[in-house]
Amino acid sequence: MLEAIAQKPYAEIIRARILDPLGMAQTAPAITHDLRPRLAVGYEDLYDDRPSHPGHPLVPATWVEYGAGDGCIASTPADLAAYVRMLLNRGAGPRGRLLSEDSFKLLIQPAIEADEGWHYGYGMQTRREGGHTLIAHSGGMVGYSARILGDLDDGVGVALMINGPGDQARLAAYALEVLQSAVNKRPLPPLPAVEEPARVKNAADYAGTYTSPDAKKLVLEAEGERLVLLHGGRRLVLEGRCEDRFYVPHADFTMFLLGFGRDGGRVVEAFHGTDWYPGERYAGPRTFDYPREWDAYPGHYRTPNPWEPNFRIVLRKGKLV
């Protein structure tokens, strides 16, 4: 749309309207082969076909040129900090305004709900915390991620860049806490507690025996806030991922997370790939009809898309997933 209005390439518009006025001379508005020698190497998990894990080796990420409007910026921490300063100044840069006050209000207006207490405005995440207005945005490319975070009331902000996997939101939040403490002459906050992936607050929800139609069993036990799977004579401690999904540290469970289904809030079934395990509390049907043509679809598919390079389709409970 910008190109149609301005009759110029998108990268030229971004440079003229944002980068040059803010003095972001080291920032490129398009990711091109010519730019690659200047970039830090981006890294990703060696395995792109299964759930990731911190114990997996890292390898250089797939390289790709990119010039679309949803993530084609390559920058430096210093340049990105200049962009954050403009936001902390509510749209004003060192050479004048990039945004009017009214436009800036729209930028941070809480228009829709986003994740974990954040709202999304017309281009920026925003939230109220401790009487202050915080703004944020994340971004990324294959092998890279970044986050900006600012406190409009204290006038401090963070520009974070990672050339590999990492919890950018958590790191940026801690860095901002340090800055807030410094400007307000408070004691520095303690280092964030190390997150324990094996801690499952509601482990008892999942305890029980689950049996597949072909008589395979999953036996799970709760040990306080740990969920343990008894498998092959071993006690495997599960690591929580998203809701009702767990990483199992065993070769037999490499390709998929172990998931659970609920009915009325109670866990009643488990599933892993094609396997379905109704539990002791499951009261639904146990056989499922489906068109036999669907038998042709399950398998492992690869794509040229570096963000989603492959996926698997499975037939489970009479549905293609």
mmCIF file of C-alpha atoms in Angstrom:
data_model
loop_
_atom_site.group_PDB
_atom_site.id
_atom_site.type_symbol
_atom_site.label_atom_id
_atom_site.label_comp_id
_atom_site.label_asym_id
_atom_site.label_seq_id
_atom_site.Cartn_x
_atom_site.Cartn_y
_atom_site.Cartn_z
ATOM 1 C CA MET A 1 0.000 0.000 0.000
ATOM 2 C CA LEU A 2 2.828 2.402 0.850
ATOM 3 C CA GLU A 3 4.519 1.656 -2.459
ATOM 4 C CA ALA A 4 1.272 2.315 -4.334
ATOM 5 C CA ILE A 5 0.775 5.656 -2.582
ATOM 6 C CA ALA A 6 4.362 6.930 -2.694
ATOM 7 C CA GLN A 7 5.350 5.319 -6.007
ATOM 8 C CA LYS A 8 8.669 4.263 -4.437
ATOM 9 C CA PRO A 9 10.097 0.938 -3.218
ATOM 10 C CA TYR A 10 9.165 0.094 0.369
ATOM 11 C CA ALA A 11 12.811 0.122 1.528
ATOM 12 C CA GLU A 12 13.311 3.672 0.197
ATOM 13 C CA ILE A 13 10.203 4.862 2.042
ATOM 14 C CA ILE A 14 11.368 3.389 5.340
ATOM 15 C CA ARG A 15 14.825 4.908 4.962
ATOM 16 C CA ALA A 16 13.491 8.366 4.108
ATOM 17 C CA ARG A 17 10.665 8.470 6.656
ATOM 18 C CA ILE A 18 12.239 6.683 9.660
ATOM 19 C CA LEU A 19 15.884 5.661 9.401
ATOM 20 C CA ASP A 20 17.450 8.870 8.081
ATOM 21 C CA PRO A 21 15.516 11.258 10.378
ATOM 22 C CA LEU A 22 16.600 9.184 13.391
ATOM 23 C CA GLY A 23 20.237 8.908 12.285
ATOM 24 C CA MET A 24 19.986 5.127 11.968
ATOM 25 C CA ALA A 25 22.814 5.002 9.433
ATOM 26 C CA GLN A 26 23.836 1.404 10.218
ATOM 27 C CA THR A 27 20.339 0.031 9.649
ATOM 28 C CA ALA A 28 19.243 -1.581 6.380
ATOM 29 C CA PRO A 29 15.568 -1.509 5.349
ATOM 30 C CA ALA A 30 15.821 -4.768 3.392
ATOM 31 C CA ILE A 31 17.690 -8.026 4.026
ATOM 32 C CA THR A 32 19.792 -8.745 0.938
ATOM 33 C CA HIS A 33 22.744 -10.894 -0.066
ATOM 34 C CA ASP A 34 24.985 -7.808 -0.139
ATOM 35 C CA LEU A 35 24.145 -7.202 3.510
ATOM 36 C CA ARG A 36 24.990 -10.733 4.651
ATOM 37 C CA PRO A 37 28.750 -10.241 5.270
ATOM 38 C CA ARG A 38 27.923 -7.559 7.879
ATOM 39 C CA LEU A 39 25.535 -9.726 9.863
ATOM 40 C CA ALA A 40 26.192 -11.884 12.873
ATOM 41 C CA VAL A 41 25.529 -15.528 12.035
ATOM 42 C CA GLY A 42 22.029 -16.562 13.051
ATOM 43 C CA TYR A 43 21.550 -19.949 14.708
ATOM 44 C CA GLU A 44 18.715 -22.431 15.053
ATOM 45 C CA ASP A 45 18.063 -25.870 16.494
ATOM 46 C CA LEU A 46 19.762 -28.611 14.469
ATOM 47 C CA TYR A 47 16.451 -30.462 14.209
ATOM 48 C CA ASP A 48 13.732 -28.610 12.318
ATOM 49 C CA ASP A 49 11.348 -31.586 12.248
ATOM 50 C CA ARG A 50 10.581 -32.081 15.943
ATOM 51 C CA PRO A 51 10.016 -30.152 19.182
ATOM 52 C CA SER A 52 13.073 -28.069 20.034
ATOM 53 C CA HIS A 53 15.070 -28.517 23.233
ATOM 54 C CA PRO A 54 17.942 -26.554 24.847
ATOM 55 C CA GLY A 55 20.009 -29.739 24.768
ATOM 56 C CA HIS A 56 19.934 -29.919 20.972
ATOM 57 C CA PRO A 57 22.986 -28.655 19.037
ATOM 58 C CA LEU A 58 22.747 -25.306 17.247
ATOM 59 C CA VAL A 59 23.580 -24.839 13.565
ATOM 60 C CA PRO A 60 23.720 -21.767 11.293
ATOM 61 C CA ALA A 61 20.185 -20.877 10.261
ATOM 62 C CA THR A 62 18.922 -21.025 6.692
ATOM 63 C CA TRP A 63 19.809 -17.813 4.877
ATOM 64 C CA VAL A 64 17.072 -15.989 3.013
ATOM 65 C CA GLU A 65 16.691 -12.568 1.409
ATOM 66 C CA TYR A 66 13.638 -10.650 2.593
ATOM 67 C CA GLY A 67 12.006 -7.368 1.675
ATOM 68 C CA ALA A 68 8.381 -7.494 2.811
ATOM 69 C CA GLY A 69 6.919 -5.107 5.376
ATOM 70 C CA ASP A 70 6.657 -7.549 8.268
ATOM 71 C CA GLY A 71 10.293 -7.999 9.198
ATOM 72 C CA CYS A 72 12.881 -6.846 6.648
ATOM 73 C CA ILE A 73 14.927 -4.597 8.971
ATOM 74 C CA ALA A 74 18.552 -5.375 9.870
ATOM 75 C CA SER A 75 19.919 -3.120 12.580
ATOM 76 C CA THR A 76 22.415 -2.665 15.403
ATOM 77 C CA PRO A 77 21.669 -2.248 19.115
ATOM 78 C CA ALA A 78 22.722 1.411 18.972
ATOM 79 C CA ASP A 79 20.475 2.169 16.000
ATOM 80 C CA LEU A 80 17.560 0.286 17.497
ATOM 81 C CA ALA A 81 18.045 2.302 20.697
ATOM 82 C CA ALA A 82 17.595 5.473 18.632
ATOM 83 C CA TYR A 83 14.231 4.131 17.497
ATOM 84 C CA VAL A 84 13.269 3.369 21.117
ATOM 85 C CA ARG A 85 14.225 6.937 22.126
ATOM 86 C CA MET A 86 11.838 8.286 19.504
ATOM 87 C CA LEU A 87 9.048 6.198 21.021
ATOM 88 C CA LEU A 88 9.938 7.326 24.561
ATOM 89 C CA ASN A 89 9.668 10.880 23.244
ATOM 90 C CA ARG A 90 6.179 10.067 21.949
ATOM 91 C CA GLY A 91 7.057 10.321 18.275
ATOM 92 C CA ALA A 92 9.668 13.101 18.399
ATOM 93 C CA GLY A 93 13.123 12.539 16.936
ATOM 94 C CA PRO A 94 16.316 14.642 17.018
ATOM 95 C CA ARG A 95 15.290 16.380 13.769
ATOM 96 C CA GLY A 96 11.604 16.847 14.494
ATOM 97 C CA ARG A 97 8.509 14.719 14.821
ATOM 98 C CA LEU A 98 8.066 11.459 12.957
ATOM 99 C CA LEU A 99 4.583 11.057 14.418
ATOM 100 C CA SER A 100 2.102 13.631 15.613
ATOM 101 C CA GLU A 101 0.926 13.394 19.221
ATOM 102 C CA ASP A 102 -2.464 12.172 17.986
ATOM 103 C CA SER A 103 -0.859 9.487 15.819
ATOM 104 C CA PHE A 104 1.322 8.379 18.710
ATOM 105 C CA LYS A 105 -1.777 7.998 20.893
ATOM 106 C CA LEU A 106 -3.239 5.702 18.246
ATOM 107 C CA LEU A 107 0.028 3.748 18.098
ATOM 108 C CA ILE A 108 -0.234 2.826 21.792
ATOM 109 C CA GLN A 109 -4.029 2.810 22.125
ATOM 110 C CA PRO A 110 -5.149 -0.516 23.692
ATOM 111 C CA ALA A 111 -7.203 -1.668 20.713
ATOM 112 C CA ILE A 112 -7.243 -5.450 21.198
ATOM 113 C CA GLU A 113 -6.104 -7.848 23.913
ATOM 114 C CA ALA A 114 -2.783 -9.590 23.363
ATOM 115 C CA ASP A 115 -0.803 -12.103 25.417
ATOM 116 C CA GLU A 116 -0.079 -11.996 29.155
ATOM 117 C CA GLY A 117 -1.703 -8.703 30.103
ATOM 118 C CA TRP A 118 -0.608 -6.796 27.012
ATOM 119 C CA HIS A 119 -2.846 -5.004 24.537
ATOM 120 C CA TYR A 120 -2.056 -4.175 20.938
ATOM 121 C CA GLY A 121 -2.563 -0.709 19.521
ATOM 122 C CA TYR A 122 -2.052 0.574 16.001
ATOM 123 C CA GLY A 123 1.366 -1.008 15.709
ATOM 124 C CA MET A 124 2.670 -1.298 19.285
ATOM 125 C CA GLN A 125 2.042 -3.493 22.314
ATOM 126 C CA THR A 126 1.046 -1.574 25.427
ATOM 127 C CA ARG A 127 0.115 -2.213 29.041
ATOM 128 C CA ARG A 128 -0.297 -0.395 32.352
ATOM 129 C CA GLU A 129 1.936 -1.607 35.161
ATOM 130 C CA GLY A 130 2.523 0.058 38.520
ATOM 131 C CA GLY A 131 0.867 3.235 37.262
ATOM 132 C CA HIS A 132 3.246 3.414 34.287
ATOM 133 C CA THR A 133 2.578 2.893 30.576
ATOM 134 C CA LEU A 134 4.839 0.294 29.006
ATOM 135 C CA ILE A 135 5.277 -0.210 25.262
ATOM 136 C CA ALA A 136 6.869 -3.144 23.478
ATOM 137 C CA HIS A 137 7.242 -5.015 20.229
ATOM 138 C CA SER A 138 9.032 -8.175 19.151
ATOM 139 C CA GLY A 139 10.406 -9.126 15.784
ATOM 140 C CA GLY A 140 12.436 -11.810 14.154
ATOM 141 C CA MET A 141 13.980 -13.419 11.138
ATOM 142 C CA VAL A 142 15.159 -16.969 10.546
ATOM 143 C CA GLY A 143 17.970 -17.357 13.116
ATOM 144 C CA TYR A 144 17.408 -13.983 14.785
ATOM 145 C CA SER A 145 14.990 -12.348 17.200
ATOM 146 C CA ALA A 146 14.641 -8.923 18.798
ATOM 147 C CA ARG A 147 12.490 -7.006 21.251
ATOM 148 C CA ILE A 148 12.088 -3.394 22.238
ATOM 149 C CA LEU A 149 10.542 -2.420 25.567
ATOM 150 C CA GLY A 150 10.032 1.016 27.095
ATOM 151 C CA ASP A 151 8.577 2.793 30.125
ATOM 152 C CA LEU A 152 7.004 6.041 28.903
ATOM 153 C CA ASP A 153 6.794 7.483 32.436
ATOM 154 C CA ASP A 154 10.356 6.777 33.580
ATOM 155 C CA GLY A 155 11.716 7.522 30.109
ATOM 156 C CA VAL A 156 13.884 4.400 29.848
ATOM 157 C CA GLY A 157 13.861 1.613 27.312
ATOM 158 C CA VAL A 158 15.571 -1.538 26.086
ATOM 159 C CA ALA A 159 16.689 -2.748 22.668
ATOM 160 C CA LEU A 160 17.473 -6.474 22.714
ATOM 161 C CA MET A 161 18.841 -8.584 19.858
ATOM 162 C CA ILE A 162 19.580 -12.331 19.811
ATOM 163 C CA ASN A 163 21.209 -14.316 17.005
ATOM 164 C CA GLY A 164 19.691 -17.608 18.107
ATOM 165 C CA PRO A 165 17.062 -19.123 20.389
ATOM 166 C CA GLY A 166 16.298 -17.234 23.604
ATOM 167 C CA ASP A 167 13.569 -15.881 25.839
ATOM 168 C CA GLN A 168 13.650 -12.341 24.497
ATOM 169 C CA ALA A 169 10.608 -11.136 26.451
ATOM 170 C CA ARG A 170 11.999 -12.301 29.800
ATOM 171 C CA LEU A 171 15.451 -10.851 29.135
ATOM 172 C CA ALA A 172 14.068 -7.488 28.043
ATOM 173 C CA ALA A 173 11.742 -7.309 31.063
ATOM 174 C CA TYR A 174 14.640 -7.855 33.454
ATOM 175 C CA ALA A 175 16.803 -5.271 31.678
ATOM 176 C CA LEU A 176 13.995 -2.714 31.982
ATOM 177 C CA GLU A 177 13.615 -3.482 35.713
ATOM 178 C CA VAL A 178 17.324 -2.737 36.166
ATOM 179 C CA LEU A 179 16.979 0.611 34.385
ATOM 180 C CA GLN A 180 13.836 1.550 36.317
ATOM 181 C CA SER A 181 15.611 0.779 39.592
ATOM 182 C CA ALA A 182 18.629 2.865 38.596
ATOM 183 C CA VAL A 183 16.704 5.997 37.595
ATOM 184 C CA ASN A 184 14.478 5.784 40.675
ATOM 185 C CA LYS A 185 17.443 5.086 42.998
ATOM 186 C CA ARG A 186 16.008 1.771 44.161
ATOM 187 C CA PRO A 187 18.028 -1.378 44.884
ATOM 188 C CA LEU A 188 18.668 -3.368 41.751
ATOM 189 C CA PRO A 189 16.275 -6.291 41.299
ATOM 190 C CA PRO A 190 17.548 -9.812 41.970
ATOM 191 C CA LEU A 191 18.439 -11.952 38.992
ATOM 192 C CA PRO A 192 15.389 -13.756 37.632
ATOM 193 C CA ALA A 193 14.849 -17.180 39.112
ATOM 194 C CA VAL A 194 15.921 -20.005 36.851
ATOM 195 C CA GLU A 195 12.799 -21.430 35.294
ATOM 196 C CA GLU A 196 12.468 -25.138 36.011
ATOM 197 C CA PRO A 197 10.916 -26.785 32.933
ATOM 198 C CA ALA A 198 10.143 -29.938 34.918
ATOM 199 C CA ARG A 199 7.938 -28.054 37.367
ATOM 200 C CA VAL A 200 4.275 -28.821 36.700
ATOM 201 C CA LYS A 201 2.016 -27.062 39.198
ATOM 202 C CA ASN A 202 -1.008 -29.217 38.357
ATOM 203 C CA ALA A 203 0.864 -32.515 37.880
ATOM 204 C CA ALA A 204 -1.874 -34.462 39.677
ATOM 205 C CA ASP A 205 -4.308 -33.569 36.869
ATOM 206 C CA TYR A 206 -2.457 -35.898 34.520
ATOM 207 C CA ALA A 207 -1.681 -38.843 36.820
ATOM 208 C CA GLY A 208 -3.212 -42.147 35.804
ATOM 209 C CA THR A 209 -3.108 -44.926 33.239
ATOM 210 C CA TYR A 210 -3.974 -44.319 29.595
ATOM 211 C CA THR A 211 -4.509 -47.257 27.223
ATOM 212 C CA SER A 212 -4.577 -47.125 23.420
ATOM 213 C CA PRO A 213 -7.005 -49.223 21.336
ATOM 214 C CA ASP A 214 -4.103 -51.579 20.522
ATOM 215 C CA ALA A 215 -3.357 -52.023 24.254
ATOM 216 C CA LYS A 216 -0.296 -49.769 24.543
ATOM 217 C CA LYS A 217 -0.159 -48.038 27.902
ATOM 218 C CA LEU A 218 1.037 -44.741 29.309
ATOM 219 C CA VAL A 219 1.431 -44.682 33.082
ATOM 220 C CA LEU A 220 1.924 -41.265 34.640
ATOM 221 C CA GLU A 221 2.590 -40.387 38.254
ATOM 222 C CA ALA A 222 2.651 -37.048 40.058
ATOM 223 C CA GLU A 223 5.538 -36.421 42.431
ATOM 224 C CA GLY A 224 4.587 -33.091 43.970
ATOM 225 C CA GLU A 225 5.093 -30.628 41.111
ATOM 226 C CA ARG A 226 6.784 -33.164 38.841
ATOM 227 C CA LEU A 227 5.045 -35.321 36.256
ATOM 228 C CA VAL A 228 6.722 -38.685 35.667
ATOM 229 C CA LEU A 229 6.124 -41.114 32.806
ATOM 230 C CA LEU A 230 6.978 -44.784 33.470
ATOM 231 C CA HIS A 231 8.398 -46.093 30.209
ATOM 232 C CA GLY A 232 10.721 -48.970 29.374
ATOM 233 C CA GLY A 233 11.751 -49.457 32.974
ATOM 234 C CA ARG A 234 12.672 -45.771 33.345
ATOM 235 C CA ARG A 235 11.066 -42.861 35.146
ATOM 236 C CA LEU A 236 10.995 -39.959 32.688
ATOM 237 C CA VAL A 237 10.429 -36.471 34.089
ATOM 238 C CA LEU A 238 8.278 -34.474 31.669
ATOM 239 C CA GLU A 239 8.969 -30.838 30.770
ATOM 240 C CA GLY A 240 6.002 -28.522 30.355
ATOM 241 C CA ARG A 241 5.609 -26.549 27.146
ATOM 242 C CA CYS A 242 2.285 -24.940 26.264
ATOM 243 C CA GLU A 243 -0.978 -25.812 27.993
ATOM 244 C CA ASP A 244 -1.446 -29.607 28.340
ATOM 245 C CA ARG A 245 1.649 -30.308 26.219
ATOM 246 C CA PHE A 246 4.891 -31.887 27.445
ATOM 247 C CA TYR A 247 8.344 -32.729 26.150
ATOM 248 C CA VAL A 248 9.370 -36.310 26.923
ATOM 249 C CA PRO A 249 13.163 -36.870 27.144
ATOM 250 C CA HIS A 250 13.214 -40.234 25.370
ATOM 251 C CA ALA A 251 13.889 -41.351 21.786
ATOM 252 C CA ASP A 252 10.467 -43.007 21.524
ATOM 253 C CA PHE A 253 8.818 -39.592 21.920
ATOM 254 C CA THR A 254 11.205 -37.493 19.816
ATOM 255 C CA MET A 255 8.932 -36.333 17.025
ATOM 256 C CA PHE A 256 5.938 -34.996 18.939
ATOM 257 C CA LEU A 257 5.029 -33.426 22.240
ATOM 258 C CA LEU A 258 2.901 -35.587 24.521
ATOM 259 C CA GLY A 259 -0.512 -33.945 24.690
ATOM 260 C CA PHE A 260 -3.591 -34.332 26.846
ATOM 261 C CA GLY A 261 -7.264 -33.667 26.233
ATOM 262 C CA ARG A 262 -9.859 -32.549 28.746
ATOM 263 C CA ASP A 263 -13.589 -32.958 29.185
ATOM 264 C CA GLY A 264 -15.332 -30.638 31.603
ATOM 265 C CA GLY A 265 -11.929 -29.469 32.839
ATOM 266 C CA ARG A 266 -10.722 -32.990 33.714
ATOM 267 C CA VAL A 267 -7.888 -34.695 31.833
ATOM 268 C CA VAL A 268 -9.414 -37.732 30.105
ATOM 269 C CA GLU A 269 -7.060 -38.681 27.257
ATOM 270 C CA ALA A 270 -3.500 -38.490 26.000
ATOM 271 C CA PHE A 271 -2.085 -38.433 22.491
ATOM 272 C CA HIS A 272 1.286 -38.608 20.804
ATOM 273 C CA GLY A 273 1.511 -38.422 17.032
ATOM 274 C CA THR A 274 -0.881 -41.005 15.606
ATOM 275 C CA ASP A 275 -1.370 -42.701 18.978
ATOM 276 C CA TRP A 276 -4.457 -42.005 21.074
ATOM 277 C CA TYR A 277 -4.702 -43.126 24.702
ATOM 278 C CA PRO A 278 -8.096 -42.807 26.419
ATOM 279 C CA GLY A 279 -7.695 -42.594 30.170
ATOM 280 C CA GLU A 280 -9.599 -44.113 33.071
ATOM 281 C CA ARG A 281 -11.936 -41.092 33.132
ATOM 282 C CA TYR A 282 -12.677 -41.127 29.399
ATOM 283 C CA ALA A 283 -16.388 -41.748 28.688
ATOM 284 C CA GLY A 284 -16.653 -40.982 24.957
ATOM 285 C CA PRO A 285 -16.673 -43.162 21.831
ATOM 286 C CA ARG A 286 -13.717 -45.446 21.153
ATOM 287 C CA THR A 287 -14.219 -46.160 17.459
ATOM 288 C CA PHE A 288 -14.413 -43.529 14.748
ATOM 289 C CA ASP A 289 -15.539 -43.592 11.122
ATOM 290 C CA TYR A 290 -13.788 -41.532 8.479
ATOM 291 C CA PRO A 291 -13.543 -41.491 4.653
ATOM 292 C CA ARG A 292 -11.026 -44.154 3.573
ATOM 293 C CA GLU A 293 -9.548 -41.672 1.100
ATOM 294 C CA TRP A 294 -8.023 -39.962 4.119
ATOM 295 C CA ASP A 295 -5.583 -42.840 4.536
ATOM 296 C CA ALA A 296 -3.565 -41.267 1.703
ATOM 297 C CA TYR A 297 -2.768 -38.068 3.584
ATOM 298 C CA PRO A 298 -0.762 -38.924 6.738
ATOM 299 C CA GLY A 299 2.961 -38.394 6.374
ATOM 300 C CA HIS A 300 5.889 -36.002 6.676
ATOM 301 C CA TYR A 301 5.778 -33.017 4.301
ATOM 302 C CA ARG A 302 8.576 -30.545 3.556
ATOM 303 C CA THR A 303 8.235 -27.006 2.228
ATOM 304 C CA PRO A 304 10.675 -24.363 0.909
ATOM 305 C CA ASN A 305 9.408 -21.961 3.606
ATOM 306 C CA PRO A 306 12.319 -21.456 6.057
ATOM 307 C CA TRP A 307 9.947 -20.390 8.850
ATOM 308 C CA GLU A 308 7.822 -23.551 8.602
ATOM 309 C CA PRO A 309 10.125 -25.965 6.756
ATOM 310 C CA ASN A 310 8.085 -29.109 7.386
ATOM 311 C CA PHE A 311 5.038 -30.542 9.070
ATOM 312 C CA ARG A 312 3.406 -33.879 9.744
ATOM 313 C CA ILE A 313 -0.168 -34.962 9.161
ATOM 314 C CA VAL A 314 -1.556 -37.756 11.320
ATOM 315 C CA LEU A 315 -4.898 -39.577 11.380
ATOM 316 C CA ARG A 316 -6.130 -39.746 14.958
ATOM 317 C CA LYS A 317 -9.604 -40.371 16.382
ATOM 318 C CA GLY A 318 -11.055 -40.283 12.884
ATOM 319 C CA LYS A 319 -9.640 -36.836 12.157
ATOM 320 C CA LEU A 320 -6.756 -35.541 10.090
ATOM 321 C CA VAL A 321 -4.488 -33.445 12.348
#
